[in-house]
Coordinates of C-alpha atoms and ligand atoms in Angstrom, one line a residue:
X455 CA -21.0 130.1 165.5
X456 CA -19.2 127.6 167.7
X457 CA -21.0 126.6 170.9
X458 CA -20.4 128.4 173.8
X459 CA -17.6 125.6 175.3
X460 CA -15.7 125.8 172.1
X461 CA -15.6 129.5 172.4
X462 CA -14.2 129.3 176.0
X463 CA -11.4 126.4 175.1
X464 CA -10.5 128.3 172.4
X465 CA -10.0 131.5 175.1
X466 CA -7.5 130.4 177.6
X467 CA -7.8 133.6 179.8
X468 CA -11.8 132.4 180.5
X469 CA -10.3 130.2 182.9
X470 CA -8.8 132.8 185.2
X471 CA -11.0 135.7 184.8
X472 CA -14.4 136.4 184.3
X473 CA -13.7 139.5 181.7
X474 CA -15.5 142.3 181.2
X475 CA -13.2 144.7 179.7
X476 CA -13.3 143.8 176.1
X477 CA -13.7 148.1 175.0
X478 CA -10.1 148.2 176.3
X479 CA -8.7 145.0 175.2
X480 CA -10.4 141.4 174.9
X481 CA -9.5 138.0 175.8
X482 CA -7.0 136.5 172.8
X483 CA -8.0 133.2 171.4
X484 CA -5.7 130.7 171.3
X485 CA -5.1 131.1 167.5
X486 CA -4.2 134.8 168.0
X487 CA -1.9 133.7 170.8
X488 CA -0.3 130.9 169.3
X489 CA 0.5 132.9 165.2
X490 CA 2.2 135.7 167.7
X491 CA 4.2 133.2 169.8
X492 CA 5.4 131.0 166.9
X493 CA 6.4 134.4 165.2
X494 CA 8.2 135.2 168.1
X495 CA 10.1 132.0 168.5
X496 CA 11.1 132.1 164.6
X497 CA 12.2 135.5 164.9
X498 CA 14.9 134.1 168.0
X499 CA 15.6 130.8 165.9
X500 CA 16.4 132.1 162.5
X501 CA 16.8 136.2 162.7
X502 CA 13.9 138.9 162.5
X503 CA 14.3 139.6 158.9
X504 CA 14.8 135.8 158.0
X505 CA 11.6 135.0 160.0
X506 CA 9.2 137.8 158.5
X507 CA 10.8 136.7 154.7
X508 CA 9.4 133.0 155.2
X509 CA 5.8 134.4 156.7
X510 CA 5.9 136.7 153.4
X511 CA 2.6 134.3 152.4
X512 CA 0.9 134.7 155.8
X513 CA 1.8 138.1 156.1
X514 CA 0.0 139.4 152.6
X515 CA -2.8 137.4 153.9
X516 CA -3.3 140.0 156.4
X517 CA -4.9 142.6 154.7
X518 CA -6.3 140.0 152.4
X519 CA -8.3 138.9 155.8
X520 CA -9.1 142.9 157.0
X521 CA -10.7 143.8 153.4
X522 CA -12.5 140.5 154.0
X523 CA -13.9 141.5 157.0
X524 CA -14.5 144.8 156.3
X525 CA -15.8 144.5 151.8
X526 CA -12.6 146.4 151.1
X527 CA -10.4 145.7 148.7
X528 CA -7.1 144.7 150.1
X529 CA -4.9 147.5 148.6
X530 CA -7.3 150.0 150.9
X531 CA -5.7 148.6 153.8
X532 CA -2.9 150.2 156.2
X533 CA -2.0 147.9 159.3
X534 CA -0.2 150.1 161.4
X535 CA 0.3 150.9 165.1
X536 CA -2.8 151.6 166.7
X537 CA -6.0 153.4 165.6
X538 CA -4.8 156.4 166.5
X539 CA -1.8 156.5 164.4
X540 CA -4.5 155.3 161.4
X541 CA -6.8 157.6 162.2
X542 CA -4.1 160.3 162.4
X543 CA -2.3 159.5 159.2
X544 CA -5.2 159.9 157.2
X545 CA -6.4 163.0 159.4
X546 CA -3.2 165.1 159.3
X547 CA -3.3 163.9 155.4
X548 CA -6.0 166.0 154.4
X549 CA -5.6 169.4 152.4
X550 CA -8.3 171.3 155.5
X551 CA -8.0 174.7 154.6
X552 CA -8.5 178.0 156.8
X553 CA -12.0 178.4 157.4
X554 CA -13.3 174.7 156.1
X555 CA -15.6 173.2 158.8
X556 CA -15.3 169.7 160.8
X557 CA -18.3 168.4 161.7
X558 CA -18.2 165.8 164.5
X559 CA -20.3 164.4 167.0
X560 CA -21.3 165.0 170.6
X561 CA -19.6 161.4 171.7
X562 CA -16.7 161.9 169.6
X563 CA -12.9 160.6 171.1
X564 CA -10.8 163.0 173.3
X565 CA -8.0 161.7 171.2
X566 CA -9.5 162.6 168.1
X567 CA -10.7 165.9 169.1
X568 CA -6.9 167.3 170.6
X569 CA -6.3 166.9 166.8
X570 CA -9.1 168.8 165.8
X571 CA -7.9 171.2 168.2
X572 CA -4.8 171.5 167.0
X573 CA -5.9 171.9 163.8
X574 CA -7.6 174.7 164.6
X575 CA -4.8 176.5 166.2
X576 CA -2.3 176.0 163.1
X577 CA -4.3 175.9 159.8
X578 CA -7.2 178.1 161.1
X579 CA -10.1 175.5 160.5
X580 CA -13.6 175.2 162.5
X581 CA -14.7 172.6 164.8
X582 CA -18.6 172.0 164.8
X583 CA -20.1 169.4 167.3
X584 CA -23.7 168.2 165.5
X585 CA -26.6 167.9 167.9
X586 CA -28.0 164.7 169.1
X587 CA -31.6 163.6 168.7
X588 CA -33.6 162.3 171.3
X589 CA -32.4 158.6 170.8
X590 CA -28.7 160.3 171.7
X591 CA -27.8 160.1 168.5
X592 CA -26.5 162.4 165.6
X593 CA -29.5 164.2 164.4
X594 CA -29.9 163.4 160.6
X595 CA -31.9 166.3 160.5
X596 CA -29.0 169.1 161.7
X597 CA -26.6 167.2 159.5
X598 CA -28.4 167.6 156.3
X599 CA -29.2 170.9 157.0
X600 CA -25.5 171.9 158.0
X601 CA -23.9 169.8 154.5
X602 CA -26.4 172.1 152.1
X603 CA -24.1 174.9 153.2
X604 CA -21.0 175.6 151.9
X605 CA -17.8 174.9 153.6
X606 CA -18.1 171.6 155.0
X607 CA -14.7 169.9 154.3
X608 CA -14.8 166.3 156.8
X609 CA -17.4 164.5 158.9
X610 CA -15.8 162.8 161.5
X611 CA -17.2 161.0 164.3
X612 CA -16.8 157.1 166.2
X613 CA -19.4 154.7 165.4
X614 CA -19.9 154.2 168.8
X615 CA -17.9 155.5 171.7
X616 CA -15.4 154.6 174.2
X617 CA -18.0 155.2 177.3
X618 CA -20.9 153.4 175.4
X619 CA -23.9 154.9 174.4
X620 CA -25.8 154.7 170.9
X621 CA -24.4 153.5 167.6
X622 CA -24.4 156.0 165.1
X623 CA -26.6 156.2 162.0
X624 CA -23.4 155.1 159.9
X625 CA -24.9 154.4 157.0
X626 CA -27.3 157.3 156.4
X627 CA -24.4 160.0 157.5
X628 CA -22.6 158.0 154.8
X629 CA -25.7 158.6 152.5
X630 CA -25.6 162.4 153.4
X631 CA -21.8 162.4 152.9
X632 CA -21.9 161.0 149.5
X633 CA -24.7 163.5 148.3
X634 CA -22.9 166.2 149.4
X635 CA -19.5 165.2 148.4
X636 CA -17.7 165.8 151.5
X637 CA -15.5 162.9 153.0
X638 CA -16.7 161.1 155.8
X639 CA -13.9 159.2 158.3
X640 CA -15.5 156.7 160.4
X641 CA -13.4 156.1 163.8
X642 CA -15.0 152.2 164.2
X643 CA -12.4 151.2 167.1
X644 CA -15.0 150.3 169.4
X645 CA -17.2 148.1 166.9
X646 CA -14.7 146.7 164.5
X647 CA -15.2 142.5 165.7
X648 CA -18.3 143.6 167.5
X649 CA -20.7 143.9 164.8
X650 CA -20.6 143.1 160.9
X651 CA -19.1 146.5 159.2
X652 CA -18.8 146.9 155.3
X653 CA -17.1 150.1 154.0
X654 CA -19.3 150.1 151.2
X655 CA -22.6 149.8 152.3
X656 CA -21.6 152.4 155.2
X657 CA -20.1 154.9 152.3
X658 CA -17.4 156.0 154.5
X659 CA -14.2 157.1 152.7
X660 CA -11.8 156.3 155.5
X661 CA -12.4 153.6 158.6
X662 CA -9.8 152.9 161.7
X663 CA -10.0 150.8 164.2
X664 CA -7.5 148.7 166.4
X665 CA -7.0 145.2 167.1
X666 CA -7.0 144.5 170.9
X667 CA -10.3 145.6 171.5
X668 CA -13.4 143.4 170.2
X669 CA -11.3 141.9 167.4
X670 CA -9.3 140.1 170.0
X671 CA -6.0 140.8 168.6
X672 CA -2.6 141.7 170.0
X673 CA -2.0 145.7 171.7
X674 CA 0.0 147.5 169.5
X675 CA -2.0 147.3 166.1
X676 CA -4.3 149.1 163.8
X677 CA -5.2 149.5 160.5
X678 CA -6.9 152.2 158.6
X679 CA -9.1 151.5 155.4
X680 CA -8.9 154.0 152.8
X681 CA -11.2 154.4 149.5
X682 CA -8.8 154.2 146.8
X683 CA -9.5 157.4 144.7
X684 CA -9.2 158.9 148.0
X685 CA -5.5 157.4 149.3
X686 CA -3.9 158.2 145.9
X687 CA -5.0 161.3 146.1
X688 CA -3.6 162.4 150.5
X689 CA 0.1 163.0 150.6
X690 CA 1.0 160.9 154.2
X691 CA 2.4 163.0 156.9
X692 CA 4.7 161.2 157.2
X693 CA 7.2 158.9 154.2
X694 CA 9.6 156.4 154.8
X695 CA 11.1 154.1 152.3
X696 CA 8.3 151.8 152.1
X697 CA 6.1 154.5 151.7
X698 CA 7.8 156.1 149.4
X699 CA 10.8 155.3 146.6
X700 CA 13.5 157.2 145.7
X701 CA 13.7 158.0 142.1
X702 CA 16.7 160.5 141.3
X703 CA 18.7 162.1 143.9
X704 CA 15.9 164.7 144.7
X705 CA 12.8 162.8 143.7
X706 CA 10.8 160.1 145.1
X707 CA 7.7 158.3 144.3
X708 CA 5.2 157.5 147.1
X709 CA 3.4 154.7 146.3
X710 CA -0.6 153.9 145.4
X711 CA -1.6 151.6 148.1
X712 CA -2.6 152.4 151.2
X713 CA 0.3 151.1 152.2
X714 CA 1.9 154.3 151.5
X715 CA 0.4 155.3 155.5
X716 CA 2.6 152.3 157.0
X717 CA 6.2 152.5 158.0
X718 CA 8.4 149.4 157.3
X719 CA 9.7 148.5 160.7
X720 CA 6.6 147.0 162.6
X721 CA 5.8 144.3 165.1
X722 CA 5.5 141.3 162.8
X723 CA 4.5 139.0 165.7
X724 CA 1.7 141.5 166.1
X725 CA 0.7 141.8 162.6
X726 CA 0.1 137.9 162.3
X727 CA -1.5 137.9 165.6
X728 CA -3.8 140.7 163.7
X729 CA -4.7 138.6 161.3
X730 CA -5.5 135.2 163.3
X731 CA -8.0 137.3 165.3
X732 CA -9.5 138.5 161.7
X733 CA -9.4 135.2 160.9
X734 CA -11.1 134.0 163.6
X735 CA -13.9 136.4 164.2
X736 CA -15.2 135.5 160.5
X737 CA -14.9 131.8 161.5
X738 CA -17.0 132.6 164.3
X739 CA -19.0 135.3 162.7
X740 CA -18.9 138.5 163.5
X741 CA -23.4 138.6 162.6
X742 CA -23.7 136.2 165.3
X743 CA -21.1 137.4 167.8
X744 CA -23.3 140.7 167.8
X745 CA -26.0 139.1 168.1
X746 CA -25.1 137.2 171.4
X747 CA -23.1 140.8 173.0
X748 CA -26.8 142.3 172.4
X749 CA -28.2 139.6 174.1
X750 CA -25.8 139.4 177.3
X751 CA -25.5 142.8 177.3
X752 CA -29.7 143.2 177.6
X753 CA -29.2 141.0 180.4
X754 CA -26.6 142.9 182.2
X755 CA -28.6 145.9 182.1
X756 CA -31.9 144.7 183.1
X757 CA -30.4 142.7 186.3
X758 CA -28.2 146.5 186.9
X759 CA -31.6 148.3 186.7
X760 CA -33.0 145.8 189.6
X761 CA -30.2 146.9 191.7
X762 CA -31.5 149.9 194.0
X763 CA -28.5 152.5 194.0
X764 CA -27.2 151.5 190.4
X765 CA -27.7 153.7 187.4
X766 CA -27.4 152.4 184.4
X767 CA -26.6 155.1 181.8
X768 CA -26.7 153.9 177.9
X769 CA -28.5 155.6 175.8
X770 CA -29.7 155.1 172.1
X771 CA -31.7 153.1 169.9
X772 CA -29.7 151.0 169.5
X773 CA -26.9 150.1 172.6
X774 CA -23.7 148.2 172.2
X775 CA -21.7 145.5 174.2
X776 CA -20.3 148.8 176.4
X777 CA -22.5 149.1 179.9
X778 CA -21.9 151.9 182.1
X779 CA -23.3 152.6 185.4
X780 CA -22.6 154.6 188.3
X781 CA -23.2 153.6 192.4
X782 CA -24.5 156.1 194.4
X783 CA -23.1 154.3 197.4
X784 CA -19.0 153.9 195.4
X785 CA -17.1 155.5 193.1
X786 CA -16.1 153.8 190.5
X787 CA -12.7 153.3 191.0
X788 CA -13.5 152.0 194.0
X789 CA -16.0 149.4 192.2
X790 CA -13.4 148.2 190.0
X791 CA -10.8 147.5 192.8
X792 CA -13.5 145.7 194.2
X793 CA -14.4 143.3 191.3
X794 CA -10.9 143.0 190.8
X795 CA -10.4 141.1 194.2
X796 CA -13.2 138.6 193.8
X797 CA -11.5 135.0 194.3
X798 CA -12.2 134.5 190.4
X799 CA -11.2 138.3 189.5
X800 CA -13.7 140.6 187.8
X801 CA -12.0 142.7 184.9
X802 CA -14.5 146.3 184.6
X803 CA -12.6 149.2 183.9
X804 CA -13.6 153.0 185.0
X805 CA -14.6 155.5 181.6
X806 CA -15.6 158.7 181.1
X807 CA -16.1 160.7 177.5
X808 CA -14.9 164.0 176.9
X809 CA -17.4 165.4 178.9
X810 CA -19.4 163.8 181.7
X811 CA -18.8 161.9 185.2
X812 CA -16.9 158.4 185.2
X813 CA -18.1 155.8 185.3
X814 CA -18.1 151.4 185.7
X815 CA -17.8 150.3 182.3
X816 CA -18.8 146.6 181.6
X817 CA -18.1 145.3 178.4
X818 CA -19.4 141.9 177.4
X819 CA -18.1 140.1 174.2
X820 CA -20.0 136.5 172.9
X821 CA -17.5 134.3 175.2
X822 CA -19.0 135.8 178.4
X823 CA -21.8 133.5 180.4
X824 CA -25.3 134.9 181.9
X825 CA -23.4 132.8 185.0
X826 CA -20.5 135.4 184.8
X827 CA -22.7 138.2 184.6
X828 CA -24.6 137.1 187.5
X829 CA -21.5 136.9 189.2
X830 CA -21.2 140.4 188.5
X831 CA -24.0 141.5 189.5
X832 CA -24.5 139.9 192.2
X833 CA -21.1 141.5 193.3
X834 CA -22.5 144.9 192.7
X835 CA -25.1 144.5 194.9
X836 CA -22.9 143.2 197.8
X837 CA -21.3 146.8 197.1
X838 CA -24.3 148.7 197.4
X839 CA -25.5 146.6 200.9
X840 CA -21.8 147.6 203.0
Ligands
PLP1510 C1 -13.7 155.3 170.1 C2 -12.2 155.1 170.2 N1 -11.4 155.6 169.2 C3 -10.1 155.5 169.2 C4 -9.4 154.9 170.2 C5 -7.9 154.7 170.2 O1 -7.5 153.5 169.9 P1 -6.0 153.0 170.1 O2 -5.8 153.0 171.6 O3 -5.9 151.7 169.5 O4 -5.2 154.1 169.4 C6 -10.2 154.3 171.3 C7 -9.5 153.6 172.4 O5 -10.1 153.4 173.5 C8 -11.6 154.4 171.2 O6 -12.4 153.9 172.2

């Protein structure tokens, strides 16, 4: 991994704020910035379509970089939108029959369970939220026990959520999964460029995620990974015609690839600036980029748990770059605004999972400094003194 310095000239944005809102969208790199902005200046110079023809080379390269970073093979890759249109194209794909069970988890995604929800209201299936264990976690124990009866169709749960908490046991649900031959759709937005992820030792079937967030990558895309056997075999809820060909006047063909979950008008800016922040999370790599979040983010929670009035509330055996606590003395809206007018700004945000109070959420990525986080803290406490 580059030294700290390199990291922080390569991230302009260090310079103005001391960031800790990398769960809702990171600092960019300069290489992420720079492939978007030169898109964008070809796209005014020579035409959109003219532009995106000569960056057909870097543009492949995209999902070449993604399977990379992910042991996929590139034609299991979708770059689309968001996470939420991945994860929805490959959600709304699958046949779920009248009676066939979800199984999710107690941490799972508001926006991921509306469309459980809604599935339940047209098709008539069953949404079943697996207990934790006492680590916070999904309990391995219920999960085995619920996939040796019948009617399990999908497991489906983040690896870690949007308010923190524990990681999830990916790879032994993926284990239980794969003995009981139902499919298992990983929602990895929060931990895709946080901490090293391979599809196949996991033995997930599907995997979305989104590029702003750890990854460092522009707003506005996604991409969805999709076992091949599996994507030939889910119609997309949607066709277009790059999805899809037309054959005879009534007859089309949709093609094999994933690619058959994209649409062909996209943000090609975006897309490159996708894969410069691939690119540059496996220069930097992404083993020792989680090794330093787990090391700042130990910090930041044992100088928060000095802090008389602060709650620190992460759970799990194992705790991610997300720290939440809560101020008895502020809310924390009020905590942000705070932070926010510090003469160097702090960036927190406020988060709350589908059930539960809000909360301060600090999320530290491997550019952040111990000094920053003292800054931070140091600014908490001034809160809890007024
Ligand atoms: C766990 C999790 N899943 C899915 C999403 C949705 O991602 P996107 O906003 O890119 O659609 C988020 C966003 O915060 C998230 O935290």
């Amino acid at each position: 991994m580059p030294d700290l310095t390199t990291l922080r000239d390569d991230t302009p944005g260090t310079h103005q704020v001391m960031h800790f809102n990398n769960a809702g969208a990171a600092l960019q790199p300069s290489a992420v910035l720079n492939a978007v902005t030169a898109h964008l200046h070809n796209e005014a110079l020579w035409g959109g379509y003219e532009a995106a023809a000569l960056a057909s080379a870097p543009l492949d390269a995209v999902y070449r970089s993604i399977a990379r970073l992910l042991n996929a093979h590139p034609q299991e890759i979708a770059v689309v939108e968001n996470a939420t249109r991945a994860w929805d194209m490959a959600f709304y794909a699958l046949p779920l029959q009248p009676g066939e069970v979800i199984l999710t988890s107690s941490n799972e995604y508001v926006g991921n369970y509306i469309p459980y929800l809604q599935l339940q209201r047209q098709r008539g299936i069953e949404i079943q939220v697996l207990a934790d264990d006492h680590n916070g976690q999904v309990s391995l124990s219920a999960l085995a026990e619920r996939l040796a009866q019948p009617g399990v169709a999908l497991v489906s749960l983040p690896l870690l959520a949007t308010d923190g908490g524990p990681l999830q046991p990916v790879r032994e649900i993926g284990a239980l999964c794969r003995a009981a031959g139902v499919t298992f759709l990983l929602d990895a937005c929060q931990g895709v460029g946080q901490l090293p992820l391979d599809v196949r030792e996991i033995g997930c079937h599907i995997l979305t995620a989104t590029s702003r967030k750890y990854l460092r990558g522009p707003r506005g895309m996604g991409f969805l990974y999709i076992e091949k056997g599996l994507c030939e075999q889910l119609e997309p809820p949607f066709l277009d015609l790059h999805a899809a060909t037309l054959v005879g006047p009534a007859q089309f063909d949709i093609r094999s690839d994933a690619r058959r979950f994209e649409a062909w008008e996209c943000n090609v800016a975006a897309k490159l600036g996708l894969g410069a922040a691939v690119d540059y999370a496996l220069e930097v790599d992404v083993e020792r980029i989680w090794e330093r979040i787990q090391q700042l983010a130990g910090y930041l929670r044992r100088e928060l748990s000095g802090i008389a009035g602060v709650q620190g509330e992460d759970a799990g055996v194992c705790t991610s770059g997300i720290v939440t606590f809560t101020l008895d003395a502020c809310s924390p809206l009020r905590v942000k605004q705070v932070l926010a007018q510090a003469s160097k700004p702090i960036n927190v945000s406020v988060t709350r999972g589908r059930t539960g109070p809000e909360r301060v959420r600090a999320s530290v990525h491997a550019y952040n400094t111990e000094a920053e986080i003292d800054a931070l803290v140091a600014a908490v406490r001034g809160i809890t003194a007024v």
